[in-house]
XYZ file of C-alpha atoms in Angstrom:
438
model
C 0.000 0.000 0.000
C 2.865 2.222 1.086
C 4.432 1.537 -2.295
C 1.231 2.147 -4.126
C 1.090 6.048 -2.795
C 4.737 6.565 -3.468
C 3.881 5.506 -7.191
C 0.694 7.578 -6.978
C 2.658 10.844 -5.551
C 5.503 10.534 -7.752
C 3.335 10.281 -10.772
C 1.326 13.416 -9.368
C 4.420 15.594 -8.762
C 5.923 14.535 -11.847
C 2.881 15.229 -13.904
C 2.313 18.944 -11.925
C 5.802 20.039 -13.042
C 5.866 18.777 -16.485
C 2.597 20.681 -17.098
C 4.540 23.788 -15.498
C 7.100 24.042 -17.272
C 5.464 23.249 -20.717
C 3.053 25.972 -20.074
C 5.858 28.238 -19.197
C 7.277 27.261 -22.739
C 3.945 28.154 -24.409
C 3.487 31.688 -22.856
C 3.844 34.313 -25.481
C 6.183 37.433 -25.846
C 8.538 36.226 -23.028
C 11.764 37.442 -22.728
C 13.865 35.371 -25.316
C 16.141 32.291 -24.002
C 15.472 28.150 -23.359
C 13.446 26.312 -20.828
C 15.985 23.595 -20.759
C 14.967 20.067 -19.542
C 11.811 18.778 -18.265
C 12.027 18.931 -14.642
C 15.678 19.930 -14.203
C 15.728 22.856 -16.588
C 18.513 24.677 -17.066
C 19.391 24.575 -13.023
C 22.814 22.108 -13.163
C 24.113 24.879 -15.584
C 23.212 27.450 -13.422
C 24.666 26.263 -9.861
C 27.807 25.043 -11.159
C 30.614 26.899 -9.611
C 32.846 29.127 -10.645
C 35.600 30.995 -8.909
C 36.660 33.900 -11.290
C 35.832 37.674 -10.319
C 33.873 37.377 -14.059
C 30.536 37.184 -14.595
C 28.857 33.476 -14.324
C 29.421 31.532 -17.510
C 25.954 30.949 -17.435
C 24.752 34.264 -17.341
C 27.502 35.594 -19.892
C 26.790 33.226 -22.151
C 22.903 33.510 -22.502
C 23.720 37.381 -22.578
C 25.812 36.907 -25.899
C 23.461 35.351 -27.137
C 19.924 36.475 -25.911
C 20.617 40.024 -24.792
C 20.315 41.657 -21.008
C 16.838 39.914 -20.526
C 16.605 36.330 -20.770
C 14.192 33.471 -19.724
C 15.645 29.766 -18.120
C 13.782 27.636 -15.603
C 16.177 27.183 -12.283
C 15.020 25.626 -9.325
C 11.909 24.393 -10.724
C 10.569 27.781 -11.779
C 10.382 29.865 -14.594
C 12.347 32.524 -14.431
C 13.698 36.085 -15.989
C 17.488 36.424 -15.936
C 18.175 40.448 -15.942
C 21.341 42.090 -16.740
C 19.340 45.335 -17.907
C 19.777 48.300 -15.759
C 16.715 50.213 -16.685
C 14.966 46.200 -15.511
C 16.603 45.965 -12.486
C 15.816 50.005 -11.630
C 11.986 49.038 -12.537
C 11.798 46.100 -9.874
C 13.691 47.742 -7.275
C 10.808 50.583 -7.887
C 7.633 48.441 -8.239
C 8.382 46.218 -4.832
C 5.082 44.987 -3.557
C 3.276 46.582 -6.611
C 4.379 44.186 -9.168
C 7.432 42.170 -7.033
C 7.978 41.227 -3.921
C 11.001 38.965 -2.431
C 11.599 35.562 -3.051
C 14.149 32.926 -1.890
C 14.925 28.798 -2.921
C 13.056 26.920 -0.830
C 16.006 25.742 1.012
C 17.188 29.218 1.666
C 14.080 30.296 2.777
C 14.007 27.607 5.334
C 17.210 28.218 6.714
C 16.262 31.929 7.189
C 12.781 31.579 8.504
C 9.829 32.401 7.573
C 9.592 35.428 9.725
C 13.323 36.837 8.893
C 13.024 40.468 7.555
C 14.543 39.153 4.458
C 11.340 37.004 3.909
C 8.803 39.466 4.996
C 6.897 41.602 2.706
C 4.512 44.871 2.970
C 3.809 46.604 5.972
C 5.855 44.327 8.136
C 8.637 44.608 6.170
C 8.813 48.436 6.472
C 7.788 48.763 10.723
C 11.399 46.422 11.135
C 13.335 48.399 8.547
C 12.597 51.426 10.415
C 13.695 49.939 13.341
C 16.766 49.134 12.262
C 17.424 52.695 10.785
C 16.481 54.121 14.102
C 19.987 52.717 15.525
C 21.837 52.539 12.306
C 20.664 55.897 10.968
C 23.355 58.835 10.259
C 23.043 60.541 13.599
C 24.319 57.126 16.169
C 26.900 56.240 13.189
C 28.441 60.055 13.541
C 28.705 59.738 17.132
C 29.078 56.381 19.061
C 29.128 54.109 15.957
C 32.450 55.324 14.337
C 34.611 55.472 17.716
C 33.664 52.340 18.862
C 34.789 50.795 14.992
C 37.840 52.558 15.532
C 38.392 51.514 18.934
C 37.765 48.014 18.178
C 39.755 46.960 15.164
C 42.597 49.267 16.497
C 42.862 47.108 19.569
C 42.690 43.890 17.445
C 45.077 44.733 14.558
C 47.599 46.052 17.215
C 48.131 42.759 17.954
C 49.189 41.201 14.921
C 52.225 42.600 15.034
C 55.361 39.841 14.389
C 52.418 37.051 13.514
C 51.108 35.602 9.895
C 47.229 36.260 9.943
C 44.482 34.667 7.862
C 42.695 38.148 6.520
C 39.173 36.480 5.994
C 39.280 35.001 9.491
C 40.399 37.645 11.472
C 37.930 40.311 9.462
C 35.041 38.045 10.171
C 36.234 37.559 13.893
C 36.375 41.566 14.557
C 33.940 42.621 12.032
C 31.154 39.436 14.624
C 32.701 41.591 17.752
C 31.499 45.111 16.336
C 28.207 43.926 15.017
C 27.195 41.610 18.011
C 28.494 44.798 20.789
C 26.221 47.143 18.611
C 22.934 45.002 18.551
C 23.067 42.970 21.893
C 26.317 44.072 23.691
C 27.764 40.252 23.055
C 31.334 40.089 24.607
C 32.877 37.385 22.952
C 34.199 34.200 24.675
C 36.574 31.588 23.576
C 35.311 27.735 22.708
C 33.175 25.598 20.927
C 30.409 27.066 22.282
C 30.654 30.819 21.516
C 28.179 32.443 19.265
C 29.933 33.095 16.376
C 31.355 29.638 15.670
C 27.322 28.765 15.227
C 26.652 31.943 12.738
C 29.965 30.335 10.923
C 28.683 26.601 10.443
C 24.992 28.727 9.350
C 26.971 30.974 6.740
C 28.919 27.943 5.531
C 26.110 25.584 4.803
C 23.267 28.322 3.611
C 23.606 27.695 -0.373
C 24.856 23.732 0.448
C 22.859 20.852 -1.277
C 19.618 21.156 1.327
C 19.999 17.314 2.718
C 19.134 17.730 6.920
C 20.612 14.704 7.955
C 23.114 14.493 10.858
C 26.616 15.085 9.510
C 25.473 17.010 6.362
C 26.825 20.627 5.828
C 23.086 21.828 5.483
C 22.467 19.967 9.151
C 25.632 21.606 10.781
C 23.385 25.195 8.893
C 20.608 24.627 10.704
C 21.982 23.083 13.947
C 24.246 26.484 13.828
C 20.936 28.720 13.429
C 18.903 26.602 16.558
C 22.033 27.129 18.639
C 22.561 30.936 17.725
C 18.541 31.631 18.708
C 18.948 29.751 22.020
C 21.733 32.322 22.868
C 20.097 35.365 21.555
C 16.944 34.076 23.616
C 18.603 33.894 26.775
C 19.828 37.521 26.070
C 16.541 38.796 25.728
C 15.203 37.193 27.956
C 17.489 38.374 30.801
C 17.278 41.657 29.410
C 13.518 41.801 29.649
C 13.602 40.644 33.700
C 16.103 43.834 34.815
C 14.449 46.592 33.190
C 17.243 48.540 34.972
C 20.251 47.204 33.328
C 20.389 49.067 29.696
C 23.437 49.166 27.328
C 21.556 51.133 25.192
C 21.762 48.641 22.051
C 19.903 47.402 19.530
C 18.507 44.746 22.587
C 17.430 47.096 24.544
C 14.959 48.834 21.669
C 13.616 45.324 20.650
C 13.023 44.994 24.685
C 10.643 48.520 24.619
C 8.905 47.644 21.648
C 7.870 44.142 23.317
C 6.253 45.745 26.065
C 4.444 47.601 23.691
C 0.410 46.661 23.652
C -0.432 47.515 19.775
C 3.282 46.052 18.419
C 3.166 43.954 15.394
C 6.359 42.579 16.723
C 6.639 39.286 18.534
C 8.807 37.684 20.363
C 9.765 35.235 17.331
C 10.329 37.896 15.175
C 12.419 40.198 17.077
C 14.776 36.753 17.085
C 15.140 36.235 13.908
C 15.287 39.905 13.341
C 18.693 40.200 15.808
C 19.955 37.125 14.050
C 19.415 37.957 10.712
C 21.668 41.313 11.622
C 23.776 40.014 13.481
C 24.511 37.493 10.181
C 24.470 40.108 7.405
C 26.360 42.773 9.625
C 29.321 40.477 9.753
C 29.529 38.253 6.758
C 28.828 39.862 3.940
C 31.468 43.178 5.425
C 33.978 40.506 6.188
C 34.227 39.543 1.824
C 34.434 43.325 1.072
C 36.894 43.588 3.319
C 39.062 40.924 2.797
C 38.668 41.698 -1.438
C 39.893 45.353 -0.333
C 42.696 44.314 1.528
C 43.446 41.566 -1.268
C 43.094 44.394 -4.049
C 45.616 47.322 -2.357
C 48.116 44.792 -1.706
C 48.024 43.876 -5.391
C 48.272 47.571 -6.236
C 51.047 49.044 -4.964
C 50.199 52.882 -6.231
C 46.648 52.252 -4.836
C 48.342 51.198 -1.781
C 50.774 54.233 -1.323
C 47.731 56.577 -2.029
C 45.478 55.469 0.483
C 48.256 55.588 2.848
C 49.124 58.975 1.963
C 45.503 60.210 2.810
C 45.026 58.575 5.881
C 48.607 60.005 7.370
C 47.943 63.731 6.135
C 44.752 62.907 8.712
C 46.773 61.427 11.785
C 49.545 64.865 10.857
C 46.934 67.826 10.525
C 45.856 66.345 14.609
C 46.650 68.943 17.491
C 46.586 65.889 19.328
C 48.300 62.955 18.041
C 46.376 60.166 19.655
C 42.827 61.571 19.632
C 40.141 59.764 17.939
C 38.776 59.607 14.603
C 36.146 62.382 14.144
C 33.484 62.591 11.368
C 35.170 65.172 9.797
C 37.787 62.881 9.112
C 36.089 59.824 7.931
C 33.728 62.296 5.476
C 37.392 63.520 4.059
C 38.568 60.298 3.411
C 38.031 60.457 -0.613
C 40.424 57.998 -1.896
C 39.624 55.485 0.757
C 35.475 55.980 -0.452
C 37.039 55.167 -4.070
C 39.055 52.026 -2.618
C 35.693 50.277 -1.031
C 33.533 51.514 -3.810
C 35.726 49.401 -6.565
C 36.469 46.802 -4.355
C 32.352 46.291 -4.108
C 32.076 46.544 -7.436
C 34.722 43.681 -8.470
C 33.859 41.499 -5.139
C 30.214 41.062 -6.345
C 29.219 39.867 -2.948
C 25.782 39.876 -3.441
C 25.737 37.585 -7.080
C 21.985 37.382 -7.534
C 19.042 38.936 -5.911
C 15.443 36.964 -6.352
C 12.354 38.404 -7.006
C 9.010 37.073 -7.846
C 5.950 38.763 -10.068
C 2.627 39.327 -8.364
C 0.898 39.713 -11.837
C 1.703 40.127 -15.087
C 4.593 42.423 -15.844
C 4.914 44.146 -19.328
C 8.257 45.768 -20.012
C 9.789 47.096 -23.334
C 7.465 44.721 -25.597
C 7.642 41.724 -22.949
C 5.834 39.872 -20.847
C 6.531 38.313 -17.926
C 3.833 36.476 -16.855
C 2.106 36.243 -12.785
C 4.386 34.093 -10.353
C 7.430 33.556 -12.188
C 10.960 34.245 -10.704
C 13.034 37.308 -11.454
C 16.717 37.262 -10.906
C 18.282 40.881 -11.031
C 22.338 40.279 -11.708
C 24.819 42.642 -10.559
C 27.621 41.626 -12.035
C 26.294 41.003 -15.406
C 25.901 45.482 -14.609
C 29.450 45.761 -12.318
C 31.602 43.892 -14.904
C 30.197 44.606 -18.186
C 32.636 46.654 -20.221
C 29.837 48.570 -22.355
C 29.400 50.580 -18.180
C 33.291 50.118 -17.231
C 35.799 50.258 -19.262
C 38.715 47.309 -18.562
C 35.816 46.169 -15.937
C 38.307 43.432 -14.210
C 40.797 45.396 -13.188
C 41.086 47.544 -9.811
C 40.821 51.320 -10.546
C 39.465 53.178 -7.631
C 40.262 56.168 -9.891
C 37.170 55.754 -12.680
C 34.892 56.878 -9.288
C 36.703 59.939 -9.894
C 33.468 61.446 -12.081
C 31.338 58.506 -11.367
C 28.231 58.731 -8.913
C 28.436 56.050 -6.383
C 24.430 55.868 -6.003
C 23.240 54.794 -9.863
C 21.382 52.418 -11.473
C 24.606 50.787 -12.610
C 26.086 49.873 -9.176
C 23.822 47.630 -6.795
C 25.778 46.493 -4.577
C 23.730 46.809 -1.720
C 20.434 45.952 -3.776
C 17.587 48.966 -4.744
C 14.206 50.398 -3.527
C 12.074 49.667 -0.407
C 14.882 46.811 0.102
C 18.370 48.562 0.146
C 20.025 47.418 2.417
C 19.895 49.042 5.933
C 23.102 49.206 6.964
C 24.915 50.313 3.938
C 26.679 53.423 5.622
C 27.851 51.451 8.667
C 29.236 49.030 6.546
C 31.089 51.486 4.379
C 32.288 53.216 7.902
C 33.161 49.910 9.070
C 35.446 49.061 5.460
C 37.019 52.971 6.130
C 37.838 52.132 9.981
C 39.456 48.735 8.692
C 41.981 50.095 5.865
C 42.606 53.349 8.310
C 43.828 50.923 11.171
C 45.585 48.741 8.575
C 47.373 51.718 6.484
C 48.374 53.165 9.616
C 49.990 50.894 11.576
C 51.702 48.528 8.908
């Protein structure tokens, strides 16, 4: 009998996806490009690695030979591939009118269901607000920027004499900042601390989504479980001594609880500290590392950036005062340095959205509840926008406007992301520590 409905089900999910994607095949004025294979599509194409600062073969190649607007099916979906800037500008514009967020099912799992990421609408907007309150201009200009500099000048002070692994110890400083800025997290050495569990949930995120003991995507989840048990036992200490306030991130989360009309609850102000605590770290800790990597490739970039930042430390009355924010707004060349290093870096590859209803755009159509995958490489590296796009030149920002529809790094619309300026400060605070001292 058992057999019989695994038959029956099979058949049933077999015949549900067939008669997906063949309709997606017969929908007219799509974007041009190939639905692939029954079932699979084109998705082995798609997910196969590749290690190059280049665009994805996949993506370049369907360019060449489709244009900046393509259709595939990937993950079991139909979906528009976009490497068209005036596309991508659209989408970023029409969130929650025409698009709205959308993540792999196995992504989407690992986040949660109610991660900020994940949320849409009015939700969406109360947490993002929230997280502007304390990341806004006025607490990065004042307590933000000296505790950055305090904190990585401490840590970088001590590598002095020793060989250091970049990406490890940027991840390891860039955690400390983050987690001391939401919940006041000192760090502690061992198996146990919090960030080894936000490392074995950032390693296993895009891993093959198998949750069985021993499997990367297990160690993902087991990380996440462990990481909201700590974070729990935060809040929940900080909620029973209303007297002890660090004046974090915490602490707000704590006030809005108490609130009677919140839409906030206590699951979601979880997820929400975890899912900053994750993106304030990890995705800092690449642009970092590529910046470092790129200046110590480029020697004259190298010499320039040190030549701004010690025209800052000589024009000091006081030679071992603290960074002001008159100094970090002067540092131009540096703002150059982490704007190129973004751009080749590409840390964000692909960003997923879905239609609500049918979208028409320059002649196409794009029918209801298909995928849309905005590209920014496919805009970053594409030599027709930069010219000699693969190669480090912190000087073509010199007329450039960092904000424009040809440089997402940090997404578009209702969903840039939040804490854009603290992690540029944070990038500025790392190379002005580094230059300075070695």
């Amino acid at each position: 009998c058992k057999i019989m409905w695994a038959v029956v089900v099979t058949v049933v999910v077999a015949f549900v996806v067939a008669y997906v994607w063949g309709r997606s095949k017969r929908c007219k004025n799509t974007p041009p490009g190939s639905m692939g294979l029954p079932f699979v599509g084109e998705t082995l194409e798609f997910l196969a690695t590749d290690t190059s600062y280049n665009i994805s073969p996949f993506i370049k190649k369907r360019m060449l030979r489709y244009g900046s607007l393509f259709k595939t099916h990937l993950l079991g979906r139909p979906t528009v591939v976009s490497a068209d800037s005036d596309f991508n500008q659209f989408v970023f514009q029409q969130e929650d009118r025409l698009f709205e967020s959308w993540f792999p099912t196995s992504f989407r799992n690992a986040l949660g269901e109610q991660n900020i990421s994940t949320l849409h609408g009015q939700m969406h907007k109360y947490l993002r607000r929230m997280i502007l309150s304390k990341f806004g201009f006025d607490n990065i200009k004042g307590t933000l920027l000296i505790q950055a500099e305090d904190h990585i000048m401490s840590n970088i002070s001590t590598w002095n004499g020793q060989v250091v692994n970049i990406r490890q110890e940027c991840g390891r400083i860039l955690f400390e900042i983050t987690a001391k800025i939401l919940v006041s997290y000192k760090p502690i050495k061992g198996s146990g601390c919090l960030r080894d569990n936000f490392s074995a949930f950032s390693d296993g995120l895009l891993s093959f989504p198998l949750n069985i003991p021993g499997t990367t995507y297990y160690k993902c989840l087991k990380g996440k479980f462990k990481a909201l048990a700590t974070l729990d036992k935060m809040l929940r200490q900080r909620s029973e001594n209303p007297d002890t306030r660090n004046e974090d991130f915490l602490d707000l989360l704590v006030d809005e609880l108490k609130m009677e009309e919140t839409p906030v609850t206590r699951s979601i102000a979880l997820d929400l500290i975890f899912s900053l605590l994750f993106a304030g770290y990890e995705t800092t800790t690449i642009a970092c590392t590529a910046a470092i990597k790129f200046i110590t490739e480029h020697p004259e970039a190298l010499q320039r950036l040190t030549e701004e930042h010690d025209a800052i430390l000589g024009s000091r009355r006081e030679k071992n005062s603290q960074i002001t924010w008159k100094e970090y707004t002067s540092m131009e060349y540096t703002s150059k340095v982490i704007i190129e290093a973004l751009r080749l870096a590409n840390i964000v590859a692909v960003i997923f959205r879905k239609t609500l209803k049918d979208v028409d755009f320059k002649g196409y159509n794009i029918p209801a509840d298909w995928i849309v995958i905005v590209c920014p490489p496919a805009l970053h590296l594409n030599p027709t926008i930069y010219s000699d796009p693969l190669s480090f030149n912190p000087d073509r920002w010199e007329c450039r406007q960092f904000s424009s529809k040809n440089f997402i790094p940090f997404g578009g619309g209702m969903r840039l992301c939040p804490g854009m300026e603290l992690a540029k400060l944070e990038l500025a605070m790392f190379l002005h520590c580094l230059v300075t001292n070695y």
